[in-house]
Coordinates of N, CA, C and O in Angstrom, one line a residue:
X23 N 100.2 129.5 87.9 CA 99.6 130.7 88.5 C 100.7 131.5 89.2 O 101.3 131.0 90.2
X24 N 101.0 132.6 88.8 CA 101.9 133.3 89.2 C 101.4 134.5 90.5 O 100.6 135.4 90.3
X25 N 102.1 134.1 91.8 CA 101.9 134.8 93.0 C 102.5 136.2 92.9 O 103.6 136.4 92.6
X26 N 101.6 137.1 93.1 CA 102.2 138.1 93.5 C 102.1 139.0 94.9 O 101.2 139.5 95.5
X27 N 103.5 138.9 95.1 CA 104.2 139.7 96.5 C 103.5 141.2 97.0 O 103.7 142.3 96.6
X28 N 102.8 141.0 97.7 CA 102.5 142.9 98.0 C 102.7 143.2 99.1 O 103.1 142.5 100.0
X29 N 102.5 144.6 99.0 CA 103.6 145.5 100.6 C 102.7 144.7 102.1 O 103.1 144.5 103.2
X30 N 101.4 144.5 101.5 CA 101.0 143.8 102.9 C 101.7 142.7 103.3 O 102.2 142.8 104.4
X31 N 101.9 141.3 102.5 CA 102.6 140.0 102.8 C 104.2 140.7 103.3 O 104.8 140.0 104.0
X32 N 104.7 141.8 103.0 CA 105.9 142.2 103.0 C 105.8 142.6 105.0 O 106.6 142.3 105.8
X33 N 104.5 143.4 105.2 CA 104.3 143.5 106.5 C 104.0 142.5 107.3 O 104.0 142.6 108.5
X34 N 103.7 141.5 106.7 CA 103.1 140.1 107.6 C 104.6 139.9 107.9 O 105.1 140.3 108.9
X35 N 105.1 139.3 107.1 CA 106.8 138.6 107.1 C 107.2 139.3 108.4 O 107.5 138.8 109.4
X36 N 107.2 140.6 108.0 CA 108.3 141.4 109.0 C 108.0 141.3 110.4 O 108.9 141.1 111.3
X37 N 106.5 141.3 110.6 CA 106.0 140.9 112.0 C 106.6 139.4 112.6 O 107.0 139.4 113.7
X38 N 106.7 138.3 111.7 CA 107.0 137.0 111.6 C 108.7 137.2 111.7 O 109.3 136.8 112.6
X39 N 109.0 137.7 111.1 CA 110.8 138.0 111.9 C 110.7 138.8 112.7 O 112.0 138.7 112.9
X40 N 110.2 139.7 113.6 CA 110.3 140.7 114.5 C 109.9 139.1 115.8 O 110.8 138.5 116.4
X41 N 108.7 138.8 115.8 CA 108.4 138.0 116.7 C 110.2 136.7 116.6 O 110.9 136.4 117.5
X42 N 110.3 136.5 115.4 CA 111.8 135.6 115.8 C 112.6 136.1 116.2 O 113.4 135.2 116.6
X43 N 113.1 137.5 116.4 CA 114.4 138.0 116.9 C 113.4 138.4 118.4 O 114.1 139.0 119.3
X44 N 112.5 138.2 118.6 CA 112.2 138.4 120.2 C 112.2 137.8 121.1 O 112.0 137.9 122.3
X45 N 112.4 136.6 119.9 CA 112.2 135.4 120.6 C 113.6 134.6 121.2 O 113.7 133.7 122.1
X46 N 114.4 135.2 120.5 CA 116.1 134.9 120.5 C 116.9 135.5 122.0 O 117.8 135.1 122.7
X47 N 115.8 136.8 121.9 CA 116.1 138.1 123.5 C 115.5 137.1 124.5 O 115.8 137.0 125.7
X48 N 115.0 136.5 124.0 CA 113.6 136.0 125.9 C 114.5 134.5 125.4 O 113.6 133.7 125.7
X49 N 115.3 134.0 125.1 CA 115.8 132.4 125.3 C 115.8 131.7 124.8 O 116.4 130.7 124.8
X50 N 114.2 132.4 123.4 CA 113.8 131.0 122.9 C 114.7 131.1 121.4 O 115.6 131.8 121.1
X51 N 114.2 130.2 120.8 CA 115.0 129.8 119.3 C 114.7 130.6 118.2 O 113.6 131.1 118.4
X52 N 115.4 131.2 117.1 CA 115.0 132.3 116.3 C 113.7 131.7 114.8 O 113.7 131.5 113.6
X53 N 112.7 131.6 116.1 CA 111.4 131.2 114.7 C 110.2 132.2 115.4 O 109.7 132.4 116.5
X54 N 110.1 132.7 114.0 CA 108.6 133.7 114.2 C 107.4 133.4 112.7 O 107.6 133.3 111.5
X55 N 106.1 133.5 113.5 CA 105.3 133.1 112.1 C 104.0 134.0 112.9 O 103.8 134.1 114.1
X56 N 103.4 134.5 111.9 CA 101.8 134.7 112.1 C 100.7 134.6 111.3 O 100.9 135.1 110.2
X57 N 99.6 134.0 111.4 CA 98.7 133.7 110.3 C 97.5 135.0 110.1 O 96.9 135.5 111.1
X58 N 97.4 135.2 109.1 CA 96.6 136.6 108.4 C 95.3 135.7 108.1 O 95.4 134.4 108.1
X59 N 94.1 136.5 107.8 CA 92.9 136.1 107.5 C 92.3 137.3 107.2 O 92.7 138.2 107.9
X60 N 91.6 137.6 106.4 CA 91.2 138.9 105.9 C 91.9 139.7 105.8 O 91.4 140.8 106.1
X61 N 92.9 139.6 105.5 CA 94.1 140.9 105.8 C 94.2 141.6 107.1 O 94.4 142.8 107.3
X62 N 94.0 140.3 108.0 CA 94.5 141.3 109.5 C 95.3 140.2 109.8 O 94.9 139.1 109.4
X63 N 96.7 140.3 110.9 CA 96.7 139.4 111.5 C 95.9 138.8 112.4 O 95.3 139.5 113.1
X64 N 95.8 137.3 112.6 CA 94.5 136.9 114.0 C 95.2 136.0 115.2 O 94.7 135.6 116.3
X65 N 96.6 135.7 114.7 CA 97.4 135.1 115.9 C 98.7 135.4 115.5 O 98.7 135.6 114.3
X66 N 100.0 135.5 116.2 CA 101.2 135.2 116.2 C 102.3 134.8 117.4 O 102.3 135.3 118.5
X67 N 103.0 134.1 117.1 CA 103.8 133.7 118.4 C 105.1 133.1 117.7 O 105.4 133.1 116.4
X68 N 106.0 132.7 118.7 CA 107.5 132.3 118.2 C 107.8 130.9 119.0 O 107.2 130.3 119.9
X69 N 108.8 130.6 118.5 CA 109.7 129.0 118.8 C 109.5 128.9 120.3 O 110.1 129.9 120.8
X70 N 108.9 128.1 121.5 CA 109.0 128.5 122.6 C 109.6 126.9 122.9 O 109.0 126.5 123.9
X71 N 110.1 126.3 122.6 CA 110.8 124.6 122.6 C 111.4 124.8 123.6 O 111.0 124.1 124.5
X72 N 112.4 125.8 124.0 CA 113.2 125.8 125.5 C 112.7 126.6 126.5 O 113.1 126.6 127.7
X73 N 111.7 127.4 125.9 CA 111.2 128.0 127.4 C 110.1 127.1 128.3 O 109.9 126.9 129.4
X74 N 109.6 126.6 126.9 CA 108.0 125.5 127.8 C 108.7 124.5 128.1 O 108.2 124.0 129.1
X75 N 110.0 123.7 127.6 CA 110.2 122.6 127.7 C 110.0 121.8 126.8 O 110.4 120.7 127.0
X76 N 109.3 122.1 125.8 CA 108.2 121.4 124.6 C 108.8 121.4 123.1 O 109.0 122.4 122.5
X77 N 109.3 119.9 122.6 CA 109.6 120.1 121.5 C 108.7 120.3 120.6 O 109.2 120.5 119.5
X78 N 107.4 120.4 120.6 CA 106.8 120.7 119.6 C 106.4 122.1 119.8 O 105.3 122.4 119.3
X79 N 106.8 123.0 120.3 CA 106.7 124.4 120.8 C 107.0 125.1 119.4 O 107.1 126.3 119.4
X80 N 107.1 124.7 118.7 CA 107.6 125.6 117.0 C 106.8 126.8 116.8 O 105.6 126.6 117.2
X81 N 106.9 127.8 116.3 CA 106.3 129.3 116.1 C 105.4 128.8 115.5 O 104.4 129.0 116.2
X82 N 105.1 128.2 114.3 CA 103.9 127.8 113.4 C 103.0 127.2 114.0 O 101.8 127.6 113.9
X83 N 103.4 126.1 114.6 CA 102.6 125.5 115.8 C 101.6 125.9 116.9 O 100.4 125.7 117.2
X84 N 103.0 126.6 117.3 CA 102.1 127.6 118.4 C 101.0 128.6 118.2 O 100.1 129.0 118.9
X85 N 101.4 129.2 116.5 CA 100.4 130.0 116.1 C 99.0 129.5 115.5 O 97.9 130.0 115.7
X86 N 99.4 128.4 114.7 CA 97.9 127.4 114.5 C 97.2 127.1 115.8 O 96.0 126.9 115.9
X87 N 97.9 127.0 116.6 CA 97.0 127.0 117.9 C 96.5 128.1 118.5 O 95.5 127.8 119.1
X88 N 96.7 129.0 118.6 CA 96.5 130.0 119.0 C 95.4 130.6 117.8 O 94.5 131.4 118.1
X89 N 95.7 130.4 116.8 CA 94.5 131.1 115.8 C 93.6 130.1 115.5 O 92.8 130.4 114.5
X90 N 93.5 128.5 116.3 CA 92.2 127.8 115.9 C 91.4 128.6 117.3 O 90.3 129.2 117.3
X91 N 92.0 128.5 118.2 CA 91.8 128.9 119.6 C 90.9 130.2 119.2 O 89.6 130.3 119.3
X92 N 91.5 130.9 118.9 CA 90.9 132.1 119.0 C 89.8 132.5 117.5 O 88.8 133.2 117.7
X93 N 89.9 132.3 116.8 CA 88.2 131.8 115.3 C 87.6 130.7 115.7 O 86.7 130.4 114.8
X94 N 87.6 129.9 116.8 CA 86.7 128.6 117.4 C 86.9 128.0 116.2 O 86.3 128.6 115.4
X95 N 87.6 127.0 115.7 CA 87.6 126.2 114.7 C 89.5 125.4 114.6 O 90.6 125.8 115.0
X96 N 89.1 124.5 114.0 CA 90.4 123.6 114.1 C 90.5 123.6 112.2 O 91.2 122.9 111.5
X97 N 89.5 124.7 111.7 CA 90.2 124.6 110.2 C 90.1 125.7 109.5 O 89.1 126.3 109.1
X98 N 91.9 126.0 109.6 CA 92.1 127.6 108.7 C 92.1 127.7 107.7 O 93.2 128.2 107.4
X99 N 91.2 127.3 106.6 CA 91.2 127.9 105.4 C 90.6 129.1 105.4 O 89.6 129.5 106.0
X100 N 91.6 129.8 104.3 CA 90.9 131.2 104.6 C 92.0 131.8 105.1 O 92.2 133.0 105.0
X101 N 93.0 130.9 105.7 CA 94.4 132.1 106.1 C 95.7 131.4 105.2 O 95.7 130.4 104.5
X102 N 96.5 132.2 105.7 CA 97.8 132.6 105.0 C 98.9 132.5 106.4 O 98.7 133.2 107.4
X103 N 99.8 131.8 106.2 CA 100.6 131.5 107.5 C 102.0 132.4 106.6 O 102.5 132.2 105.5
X104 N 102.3 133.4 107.5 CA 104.1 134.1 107.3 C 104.9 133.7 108.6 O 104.6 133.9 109.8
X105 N 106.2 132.9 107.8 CA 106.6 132.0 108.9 C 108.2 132.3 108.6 O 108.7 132.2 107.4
X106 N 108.9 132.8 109.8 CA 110.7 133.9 109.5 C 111.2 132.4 108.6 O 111.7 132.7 107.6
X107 N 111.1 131.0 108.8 CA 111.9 130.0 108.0 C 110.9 129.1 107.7 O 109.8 129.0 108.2
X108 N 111.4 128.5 106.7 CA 110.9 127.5 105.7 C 110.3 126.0 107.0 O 111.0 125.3 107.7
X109 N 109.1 126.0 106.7 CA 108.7 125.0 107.8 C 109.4 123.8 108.0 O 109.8 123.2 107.0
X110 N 109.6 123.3 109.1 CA 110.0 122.1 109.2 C 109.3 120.7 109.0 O 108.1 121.0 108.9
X111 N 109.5 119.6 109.0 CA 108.5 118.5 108.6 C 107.6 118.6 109.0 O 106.6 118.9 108.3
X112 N 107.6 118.4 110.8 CA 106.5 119.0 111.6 C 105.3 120.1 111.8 O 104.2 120.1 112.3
X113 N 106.1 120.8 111.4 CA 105.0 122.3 111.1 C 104.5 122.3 109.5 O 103.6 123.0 109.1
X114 N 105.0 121.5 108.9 CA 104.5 121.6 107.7 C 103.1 120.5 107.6 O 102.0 120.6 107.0
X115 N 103.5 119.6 108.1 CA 102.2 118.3 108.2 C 100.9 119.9 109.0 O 100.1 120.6 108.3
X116 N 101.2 119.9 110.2 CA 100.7 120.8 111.0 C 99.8 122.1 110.0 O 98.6 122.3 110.4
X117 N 100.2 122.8 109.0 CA 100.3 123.5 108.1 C 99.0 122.7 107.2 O 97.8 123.1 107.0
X118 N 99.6 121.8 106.8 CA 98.2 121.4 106.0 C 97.4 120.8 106.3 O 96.4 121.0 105.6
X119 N 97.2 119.9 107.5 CA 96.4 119.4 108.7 C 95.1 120.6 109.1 O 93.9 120.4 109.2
X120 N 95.8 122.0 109.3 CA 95.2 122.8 109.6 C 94.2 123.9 108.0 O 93.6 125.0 108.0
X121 N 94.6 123.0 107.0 CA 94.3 123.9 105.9 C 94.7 125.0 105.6 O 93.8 125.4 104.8
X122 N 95.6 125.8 105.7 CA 96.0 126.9 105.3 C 96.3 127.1 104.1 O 96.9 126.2 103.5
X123 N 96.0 127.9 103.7 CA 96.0 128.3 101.9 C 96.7 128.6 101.4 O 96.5 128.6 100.2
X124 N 98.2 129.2 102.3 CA 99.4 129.5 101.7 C 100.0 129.5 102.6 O 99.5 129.6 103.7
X125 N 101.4 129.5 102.0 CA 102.6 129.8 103.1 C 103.5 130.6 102.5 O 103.5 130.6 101.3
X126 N 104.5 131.6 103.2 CA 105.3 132.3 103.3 C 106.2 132.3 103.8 O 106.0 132.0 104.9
X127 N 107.9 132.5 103.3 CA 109.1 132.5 104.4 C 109.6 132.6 104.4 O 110.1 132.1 103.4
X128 N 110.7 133.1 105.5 CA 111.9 134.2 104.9 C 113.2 133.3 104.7 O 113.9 133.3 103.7
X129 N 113.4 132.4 105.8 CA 115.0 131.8 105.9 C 114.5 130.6 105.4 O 113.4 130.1 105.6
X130 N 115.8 130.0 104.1 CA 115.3 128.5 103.8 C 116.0 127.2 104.8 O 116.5 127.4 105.9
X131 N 116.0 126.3 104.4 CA 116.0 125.7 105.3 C 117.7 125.2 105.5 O 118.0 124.6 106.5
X132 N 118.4 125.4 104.6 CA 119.8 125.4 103.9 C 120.2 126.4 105.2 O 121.1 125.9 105.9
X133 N 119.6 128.0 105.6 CA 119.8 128.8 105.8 C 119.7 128.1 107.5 O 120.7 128.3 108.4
X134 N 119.1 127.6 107.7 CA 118.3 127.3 109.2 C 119.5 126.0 109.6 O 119.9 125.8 110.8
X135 N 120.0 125.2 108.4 CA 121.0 124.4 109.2 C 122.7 125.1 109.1 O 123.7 124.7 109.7
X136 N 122.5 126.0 108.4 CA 123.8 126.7 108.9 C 124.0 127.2 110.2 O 125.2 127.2 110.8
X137 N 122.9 127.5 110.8 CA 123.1 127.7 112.2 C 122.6 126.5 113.1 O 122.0 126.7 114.2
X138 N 123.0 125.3 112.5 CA 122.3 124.0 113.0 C 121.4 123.4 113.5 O 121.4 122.3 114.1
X139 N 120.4 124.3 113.1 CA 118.8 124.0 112.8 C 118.7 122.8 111.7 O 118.1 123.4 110.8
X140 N 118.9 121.7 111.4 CA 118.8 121.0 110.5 C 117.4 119.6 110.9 O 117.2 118.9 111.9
X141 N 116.7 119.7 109.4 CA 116.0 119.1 109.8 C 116.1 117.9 108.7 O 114.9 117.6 108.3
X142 N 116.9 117.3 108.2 CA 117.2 117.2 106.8 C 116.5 115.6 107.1 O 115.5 115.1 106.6
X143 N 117.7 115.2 108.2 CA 117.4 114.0 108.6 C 116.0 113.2 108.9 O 115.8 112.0 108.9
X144 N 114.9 114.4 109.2 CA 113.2 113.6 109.1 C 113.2 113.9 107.9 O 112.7 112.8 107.6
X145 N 113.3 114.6 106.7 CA 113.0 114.1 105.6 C 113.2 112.7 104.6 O 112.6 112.1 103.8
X146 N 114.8 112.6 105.3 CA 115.3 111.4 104.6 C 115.0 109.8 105.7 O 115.1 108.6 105.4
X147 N 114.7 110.4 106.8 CA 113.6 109.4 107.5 C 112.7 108.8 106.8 O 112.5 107.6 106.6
X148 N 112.1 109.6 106.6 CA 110.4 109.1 106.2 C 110.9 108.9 104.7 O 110.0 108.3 104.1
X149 N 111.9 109.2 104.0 CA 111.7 108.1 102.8 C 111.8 106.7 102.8 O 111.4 106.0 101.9
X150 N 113.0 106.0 104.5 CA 112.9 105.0 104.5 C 112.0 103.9 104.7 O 110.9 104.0 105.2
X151 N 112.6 102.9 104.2 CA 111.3 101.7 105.0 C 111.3 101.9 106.7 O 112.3 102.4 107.3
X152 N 109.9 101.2 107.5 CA 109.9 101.0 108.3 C 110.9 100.8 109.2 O 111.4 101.5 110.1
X153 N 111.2 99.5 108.7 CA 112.3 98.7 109.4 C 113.6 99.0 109.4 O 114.4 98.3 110.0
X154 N 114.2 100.4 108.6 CA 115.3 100.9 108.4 C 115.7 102.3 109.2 O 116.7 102.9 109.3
X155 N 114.6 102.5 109.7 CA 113.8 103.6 110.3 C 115.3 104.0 111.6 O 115.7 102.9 112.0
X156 N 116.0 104.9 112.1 CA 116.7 105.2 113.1 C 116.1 105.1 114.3 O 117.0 104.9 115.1
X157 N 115.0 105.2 114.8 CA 114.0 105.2 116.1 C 112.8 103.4 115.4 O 111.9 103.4 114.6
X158 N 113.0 103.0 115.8 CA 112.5 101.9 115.7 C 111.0 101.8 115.8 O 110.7 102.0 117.0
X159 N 109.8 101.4 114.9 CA 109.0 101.7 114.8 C 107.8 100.5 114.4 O 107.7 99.9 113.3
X160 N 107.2 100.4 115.3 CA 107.0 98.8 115.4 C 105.7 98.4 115.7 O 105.3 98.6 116.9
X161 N 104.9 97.8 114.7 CA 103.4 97.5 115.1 C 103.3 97.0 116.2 O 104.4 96.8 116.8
X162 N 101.9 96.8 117.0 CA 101.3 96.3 118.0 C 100.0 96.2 118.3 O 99.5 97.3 118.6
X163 N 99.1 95.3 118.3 CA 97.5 95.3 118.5 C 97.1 96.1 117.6 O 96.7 97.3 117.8
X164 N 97.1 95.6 116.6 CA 96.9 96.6 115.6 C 95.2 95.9 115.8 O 94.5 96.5 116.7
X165 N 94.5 94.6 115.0 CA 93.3 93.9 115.3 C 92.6 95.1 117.0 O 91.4 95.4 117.0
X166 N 93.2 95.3 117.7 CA 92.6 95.8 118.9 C 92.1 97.3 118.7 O 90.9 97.7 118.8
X167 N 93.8 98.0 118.3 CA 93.4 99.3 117.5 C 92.5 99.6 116.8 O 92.0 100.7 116.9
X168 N 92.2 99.0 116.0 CA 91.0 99.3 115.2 C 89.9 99.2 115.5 O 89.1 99.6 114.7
X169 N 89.3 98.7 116.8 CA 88.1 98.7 117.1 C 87.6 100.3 117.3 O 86.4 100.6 117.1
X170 N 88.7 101.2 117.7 CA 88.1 102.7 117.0 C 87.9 103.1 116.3 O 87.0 104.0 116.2
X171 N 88.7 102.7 115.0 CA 88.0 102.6 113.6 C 87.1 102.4 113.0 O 86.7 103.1 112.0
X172 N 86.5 101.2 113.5 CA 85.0 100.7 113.8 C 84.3 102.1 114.0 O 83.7 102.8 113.3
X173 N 84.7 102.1 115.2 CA 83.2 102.8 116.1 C 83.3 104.7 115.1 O 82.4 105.5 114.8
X174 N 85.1 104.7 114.9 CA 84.7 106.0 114.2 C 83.7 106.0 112.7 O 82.8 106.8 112.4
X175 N 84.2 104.9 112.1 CA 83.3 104.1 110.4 C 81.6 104.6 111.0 O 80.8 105.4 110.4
X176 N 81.4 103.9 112.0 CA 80.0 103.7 112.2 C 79.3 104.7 112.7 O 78.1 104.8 112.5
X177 N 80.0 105.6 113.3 CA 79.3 106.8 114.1 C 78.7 108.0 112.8 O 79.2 108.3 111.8
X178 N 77.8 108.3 113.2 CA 77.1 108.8 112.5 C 76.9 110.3 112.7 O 76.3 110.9 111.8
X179 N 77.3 110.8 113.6 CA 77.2 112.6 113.8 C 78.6 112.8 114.2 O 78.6 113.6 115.1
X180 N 79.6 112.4 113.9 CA 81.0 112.9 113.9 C 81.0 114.0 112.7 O 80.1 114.2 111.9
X181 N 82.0 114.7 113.0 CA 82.8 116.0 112.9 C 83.8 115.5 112.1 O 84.7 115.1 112.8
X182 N 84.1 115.4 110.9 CA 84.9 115.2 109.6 C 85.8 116.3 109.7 O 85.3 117.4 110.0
X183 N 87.3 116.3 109.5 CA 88.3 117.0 109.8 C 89.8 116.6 108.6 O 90.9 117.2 108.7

């Protein structure tokens, strides 16, 4: 199925790099994204990792938060995320976690470690085994842990996500 580009996704993007170069003026890192839903935008924000202190502060992030926040719901199908670079591992899990229907984006990720944004290394992370893993990663009470599994298995008016 062949996508086609129109002058609107062309104005989403530009919003989504406007918010990254503003974000570069105020301190923060050059990432901008905003998520569209009916052809309006309904949230956008930028990289804020060094202003909050927060590595998970990423533009995509912040804006899936901000646009479940604000549609009351923790599931955006139905939108379209325009994001200035090619998501990173994290925002991409985040991305589909949140259902979004497409994605958009200007800088690739080749582009993003030229300026030493590299995220190469959690990709070739998680191909490894466990135990080969660089941060060490290591069962524990697992028999214990699961007693929420239990009680989630068995509950009966839970919220499927």
């Amino acid at each position: 199925m062949a996508i086609i580009i129109t002058e609107n996704d062309k104005i989403f993007m530009r919003e989504a790099i406007r918010l990254a170069s503003e974000s570069v003026r105020r301190g923060g890192g050059p990432f901008g994204a905003v998520i569209v839903k009916d052809g309006k935008i309904v949230a956008g924000s930028s990289n804020r990792v060094t202003i909050d202190l927060d590595p998970t502060a990423h533009a995509e992030v912040n804006t899936i938060r901000q646009a479940c926040r604000l549609l009351g719901t923790f599931d955006l199908s139905g939108c379209v995320i325009y994001t200035s670079c090619e998501p990173c591992p994290m925002c991409l899990g985040a991305i589909y976690w949140a259902h979004i229907d497409r994605i958009y984006y200007g800088n690739t990720r080749k582009d993003a470690r030229d300026i030493d944004f590299a995220d190469d290394f959690i990709y070739e992370e998680l191909d490894r085994p466990l135990e080969e893993r660089t941060v060490p990663i290591v069962p524990l009470l697992r028999d214990e842990a699961l007693q929420s599994f239990r009680l989630w298995s068995e509950k009966e008016d839970k919220t499927e996500y």
